[in-house]
Short mmCIF file of C-alpha atoms in Angstrom, two decimals:
data_model
loop_
_atom_site.label_atom_id
_atom_site.label_comp_id
_atom_site.label_asym_id
_atom_site.label_seq_id
_atom_site.Cartn_x
_atom_site.Cartn_y
_atom_site.Cartn_z
CA UNK A 11 0.06 19.45 -7.49
CA UNK A 12 -0.34 18.61 -11.16
CA UNK A 13 -1.22 14.99 -10.33
CA UNK A 14 -3.88 16.21 -7.88
CA UNK A 15 -5.23 18.47 -10.62
CA UNK A 16 -5.40 15.54 -13.03
CA UNK A 17 -2.83 17.13 -15.36
CA UNK A 18 -0.73 13.99 -15.77
CA UNK A 19 1.30 14.97 -18.87
CA UNK A 20 2.35 18.17 -17.09
CA UNK A 21 3.10 16.17 -13.93
CA UNK A 22 5.32 13.80 -15.89
CA UNK A 23 7.12 16.79 -17.41
CA UNK A 24 7.86 18.15 -13.93
CA UNK A 25 8.93 14.74 -12.63
CA UNK A 26 11.18 14.32 -15.65
CA UNK A 27 12.90 17.63 -14.92
CA UNK A 28 13.36 16.54 -11.32
CA UNK A 29 14.75 13.18 -12.41
CA UNK A 30 17.41 14.81 -14.58
CA UNK A 31 18.65 16.80 -11.60
CA UNK A 32 18.57 14.09 -8.96
CA UNK A 33 19.96 11.29 -11.14
CA UNK A 34 23.13 13.27 -11.86
CA UNK A 35 23.74 13.93 -8.16
CA UNK A 36 22.84 10.36 -7.15
CA UNK A 37 25.17 8.88 -9.75
CA UNK A 38 28.00 11.11 -8.62
CA UNK A 39 27.51 10.16 -4.95
CA UNK A 40 26.51 6.47 -4.84
CA UNK A 41 27.23 6.23 -1.10
CA UNK A 42 24.91 9.12 -0.21
CA UNK A 43 21.81 7.33 1.08
CA UNK A 44 19.61 10.44 1.10
CA UNK A 45 20.38 11.12 -2.57
CA UNK A 46 19.67 7.50 -3.51
CA UNK A 47 16.35 7.59 -1.67
CA UNK A 48 15.43 10.85 -3.39
CA UNK A 49 16.33 9.29 -6.75
CA UNK A 50 14.19 6.22 -6.06
CA UNK A 51 11.28 8.36 -4.88
CA UNK A 52 11.30 10.46 -8.04
CA UNK A 53 11.31 7.34 -10.23
CA UNK A 54 8.44 5.92 -8.15
CA UNK A 55 6.46 9.17 -8.58
CA UNK A 56 6.83 8.78 -12.34
CA UNK A 57 5.63 5.19 -12.04
CA UNK A 58 2.58 6.31 -10.06
CA UNK A 59 1.69 8.85 -12.74
CA UNK A 60 1.99 6.18 -15.43
CA UNK A 61 -0.16 3.88 -13.27
CA UNK A 62 -2.89 6.51 -13.04
CA UNK A 63 -2.72 6.91 -16.82
CA UNK A 64 -3.23 3.16 -17.20
CA UNK A 65 0.18 2.64 -18.83
CA UNK A 66 1.04 -0.62 -17.07
CA UNK A 67 4.19 -1.25 -19.11
CA UNK A 68 5.71 2.09 -18.14
CA UNK A 69 4.51 1.81 -14.54
CA UNK A 70 6.06 -1.63 -14.10
CA UNK A 71 9.32 -0.43 -15.64
CA UNK A 72 9.47 2.59 -13.34
CA UNK A 73 8.60 0.70 -10.16
CA UNK A 74 11.19 -1.98 -10.97
CA UNK A 75 13.76 0.75 -11.55
CA UNK A 76 12.94 2.31 -8.18
CA UNK A 77 13.09 -1.15 -6.61
CA UNK A 78 16.57 -1.69 -8.06
CA UNK A 79 17.83 1.62 -6.68
CA UNK A 80 16.50 0.77 -3.23
CA UNK A 81 18.02 -2.72 -3.41
CA UNK A 82 21.43 -1.15 -3.97
CA UNK A 83 20.85 1.17 -1.03
CA UNK A 84 19.93 -1.81 1.13
CA UNK A 85 23.11 -3.64 0.13
CA UNK A 86 25.06 -0.57 1.18
CA UNK A 87 23.62 -0.96 4.67
CA UNK A 88 20.57 1.31 4.71
CA UNK A 89 17.84 -0.03 7.00
CA UNK A 90 16.23 3.02 8.57
CA UNK A 91 12.54 3.95 8.63
CA UNK A 92 12.74 6.21 5.56
CA UNK A 93 14.27 3.39 3.53
CA UNK A 94 11.68 0.88 4.74
CA UNK A 95 8.81 3.27 4.01
CA UNK A 96 9.99 3.83 0.46
CA UNK A 97 10.69 0.17 -0.17
CA UNK A 98 7.30 -0.84 1.20
CA UNK A 99 5.55 1.70 -1.00
CA UNK A 100 7.38 0.51 -4.12
CA UNK A 101 6.68 -3.15 -3.34
CA UNK A 102 2.97 -2.41 -2.93
CA UNK A 103 2.76 -0.36 -6.12
CA UNK A 104 4.64 -2.99 -8.11
CA UNK A 105 2.31 -5.59 -6.62
CA UNK A 106 -0.69 -3.57 -7.80
CA UNK A 107 0.68 -3.47 -11.34
CA UNK A 108 1.39 -7.21 -11.36
CA UNK A 109 -2.05 -7.92 -9.91
CA UNK A 110 -3.66 -5.85 -12.65
CA UNK A 111 -1.77 -7.89 -15.23
CA UNK A 112 -3.03 -11.14 -13.74
CA UNK A 113 0.41 -12.19 -12.48
CA UNK A 114 -0.92 -13.11 -9.06
CA UNK A 115 2.02 -15.21 -7.86
CA UNK A 116 4.43 -12.33 -8.49
CA UNK A 117 2.03 -9.85 -6.90
CA UNK A 118 1.70 -12.10 -3.86
CA UNK A 119 5.49 -12.14 -3.40
CA UNK A 120 5.61 -8.34 -3.48
CA UNK A 121 2.72 -8.01 -1.03
CA UNK A 122 4.44 -10.45 1.35
CA UNK A 123 7.61 -8.36 1.23
CA UNK A 124 5.53 -5.26 1.93
CA UNK A 125 3.95 -6.95 4.95
CA UNK A 126 7.35 -7.80 6.43
CA UNK A 127 8.49 -4.20 6.07
CA UNK A 128 5.27 -2.89 7.63
CA UNK A 129 5.67 -5.26 10.56
CA UNK A 130 9.21 -3.99 11.15
CA UNK A 131 8.04 -0.37 11.08
CA UNK A 132 5.21 -0.97 13.53
CA UNK A 133 7.45 -3.00 15.83
CA UNK A 134 9.89 -0.09 15.93
CA UNK A 135 7.20 2.50 16.67
CA UNK A 136 3.81 1.02 17.68
CA UNK A 137 2.26 4.44 18.33
CA UNK A 138 2.79 5.65 14.76
CA UNK A 139 -0.72 5.60 13.30
CA UNK A 140 0.31 5.89 9.66
CA UNK A 141 2.65 2.93 9.95
CA UNK A 142 -0.15 0.87 11.50
CA UNK A 143 -2.40 1.90 8.60
CA UNK A 144 0.25 0.57 6.23
CA UNK A 145 0.29 -2.72 8.12
CA UNK A 146 -3.48 -3.04 7.82
CA UNK A 147 -3.31 -2.29 4.10
CA UNK A 148 -0.61 -4.93 3.67
CA UNK A 149 -2.88 -7.57 5.21
CA UNK A 150 -5.73 -6.33 3.00
CA UNK A 151 -3.68 -6.74 -0.17
CA UNK A 152 -2.78 -10.30 0.83
CA UNK A 153 -6.43 -11.01 1.56
CA UNK A 154 -7.46 -9.83 -1.88
CA UNK A 155 -4.86 -11.96 -3.66
CA UNK A 156 -5.84 -15.02 -1.61
CA UNK A 157 -9.49 -14.42 -2.52
CA UNK A 158 -8.62 -14.13 -6.22
CA UNK A 159 -6.69 -17.40 -5.98
CA UNK A 160 -9.61 -19.15 -4.29
CA UNK A 161 -7.81 -19.53 -0.96
CA UNK A 162 -10.74 -18.48 1.20
CA UNK A 163 -9.28 -19.41 4.59
CA UNK A 164 -6.12 -17.37 4.03
CA UNK A 165 -8.21 -14.51 2.67
CA UNK A 166 -10.40 -14.61 5.78
CA UNK A 167 -7.36 -14.57 8.08
CA UNK A 168 -5.76 -11.61 6.30
CA UNK A 169 -8.96 -9.55 6.22
CA UNK A 170 -9.54 -10.34 9.89
CA UNK A 171 -6.02 -9.11 10.69
CA UNK A 172 -6.74 -5.85 8.87
CA UNK A 173 -10.08 -5.53 10.64
CA UNK A 174 -8.41 -5.82 14.05
CA UNK A 175 -5.92 -3.09 13.15
CA UNK A 176 -8.54 -0.71 11.72
CA UNK A 177 -10.81 -1.25 14.73
CA UNK A 178 -7.99 -0.56 17.18
CA UNK A 179 -6.96 2.59 15.32
CA UNK A 180 -10.57 3.82 15.30
CA UNK A 181 -10.77 3.25 19.04
CA UNK A 182 -7.72 5.47 19.49
CA UNK A 183 -9.44 8.40 17.78
CA UNK A 184 -13.21 8.06 17.40
CA UNK A 185 -13.42 11.44 15.64
CA UNK A 186 -11.21 10.36 12.75
CA UNK A 187 -13.79 9.67 10.05
CA UNK A 188 -11.18 8.66 7.49
CA UNK A 189 -10.12 5.87 9.82
CA UNK A 190 -13.73 4.90 10.49
CA UNK A 191 -14.21 4.66 6.72
CA UNK A 192 -11.27 2.26 6.60
CA UNK A 193 -12.94 0.21 9.33
CA UNK A 194 -16.26 0.23 7.44
CA UNK A 195 -14.58 -0.95 4.26
CA UNK A 196 -12.74 -3.91 5.76
CA UNK A 197 -15.70 -4.88 7.95
CA UNK A 198 -17.86 -5.13 4.82
CA UNK A 199 -15.20 -7.12 2.95
CA UNK A 200 -14.76 -9.42 5.94
CA UNK A 201 -18.53 -9.99 6.05
CA UNK A 202 -18.58 -10.95 2.40
CA UNK A 203 -15.66 -13.33 2.87
CA UNK A 204 -17.32 -14.96 5.88
CA UNK A 205 -20.39 -15.55 3.71
CA UNK A 206 -18.23 -17.23 1.07
CA UNK A 207 -16.86 -19.73 3.63
CA UNK A 208 -20.37 -20.49 4.90
CA UNK A 209 -20.21 -18.51 8.15
CA UNK A 210 -23.60 -16.92 7.53
CA UNK A 211 -24.39 -15.65 11.03
CA UNK A 212 -20.98 -14.02 11.43
CA UNK A 213 -21.25 -12.60 7.91
CA UNK A 214 -24.60 -10.97 8.66
CA UNK A 215 -23.27 -9.54 11.93
CA UNK A 216 -20.23 -8.00 10.24
CA UNK A 217 -22.26 -6.57 7.38
CA UNK A 218 -24.75 -5.02 9.78
CA UNK A 219 -21.87 -3.49 11.72
CA UNK A 220 -20.51 -2.08 8.46
CA UNK A 221 -23.90 -0.57 7.66
CA UNK A 222 -24.08 0.98 11.13
CA UNK A 223 -20.66 2.59 10.62
CA UNK A 224 -21.71 3.89 7.20
CA UNK A 225 -24.91 5.35 8.67
CA UNK A 226 -22.92 7.12 11.38
CA UNK A 227 -20.52 8.55 8.80
CA UNK A 228 -23.41 9.96 6.80
CA UNK A 229 -24.91 11.85 9.74
#
């Protein structure tokens, strides 16, 4: 609630109080997967608050700490959906921090790991919309890194993969405007990327489609 209110120092105070409680229990019961996941989640929440504050050093430290906790859980045999969701989230957030610091190779590795986890989640439950959204976002992150590295063909392929996912999800529920906004966003990005590789006609078509979606959303 405090994060949503923009009261980040107060949010960090609350997260810190939570961390003191959960870390004691998690340390005392290292084989309790639920406690370890709760511990990692609290540390990741602190990292997210630091990220919003723009404190990249603290955010990277926190996300790496959460990553280490989850790695230990994985070694202990955890492989369920809740573990994969948390690990994927941490990998993406750590990738964002590394990307912001210009460490693109490291960010790329994290985004690739996040994609693998998203693929496993969707394969296990194809009808789960939120997991499919995560898969689309994973492709989008890879597309952005490829674009920043000048790898236009890979960027185009990743954005196209996201576009297919967002379009399919929109077709499932045409009244979901949040999902249509996702489709608008990636369609516009895909159009720009097509223009960069010289596919002008396809670029114009995609950008016009994006504009049509935006116009419909504004009605």
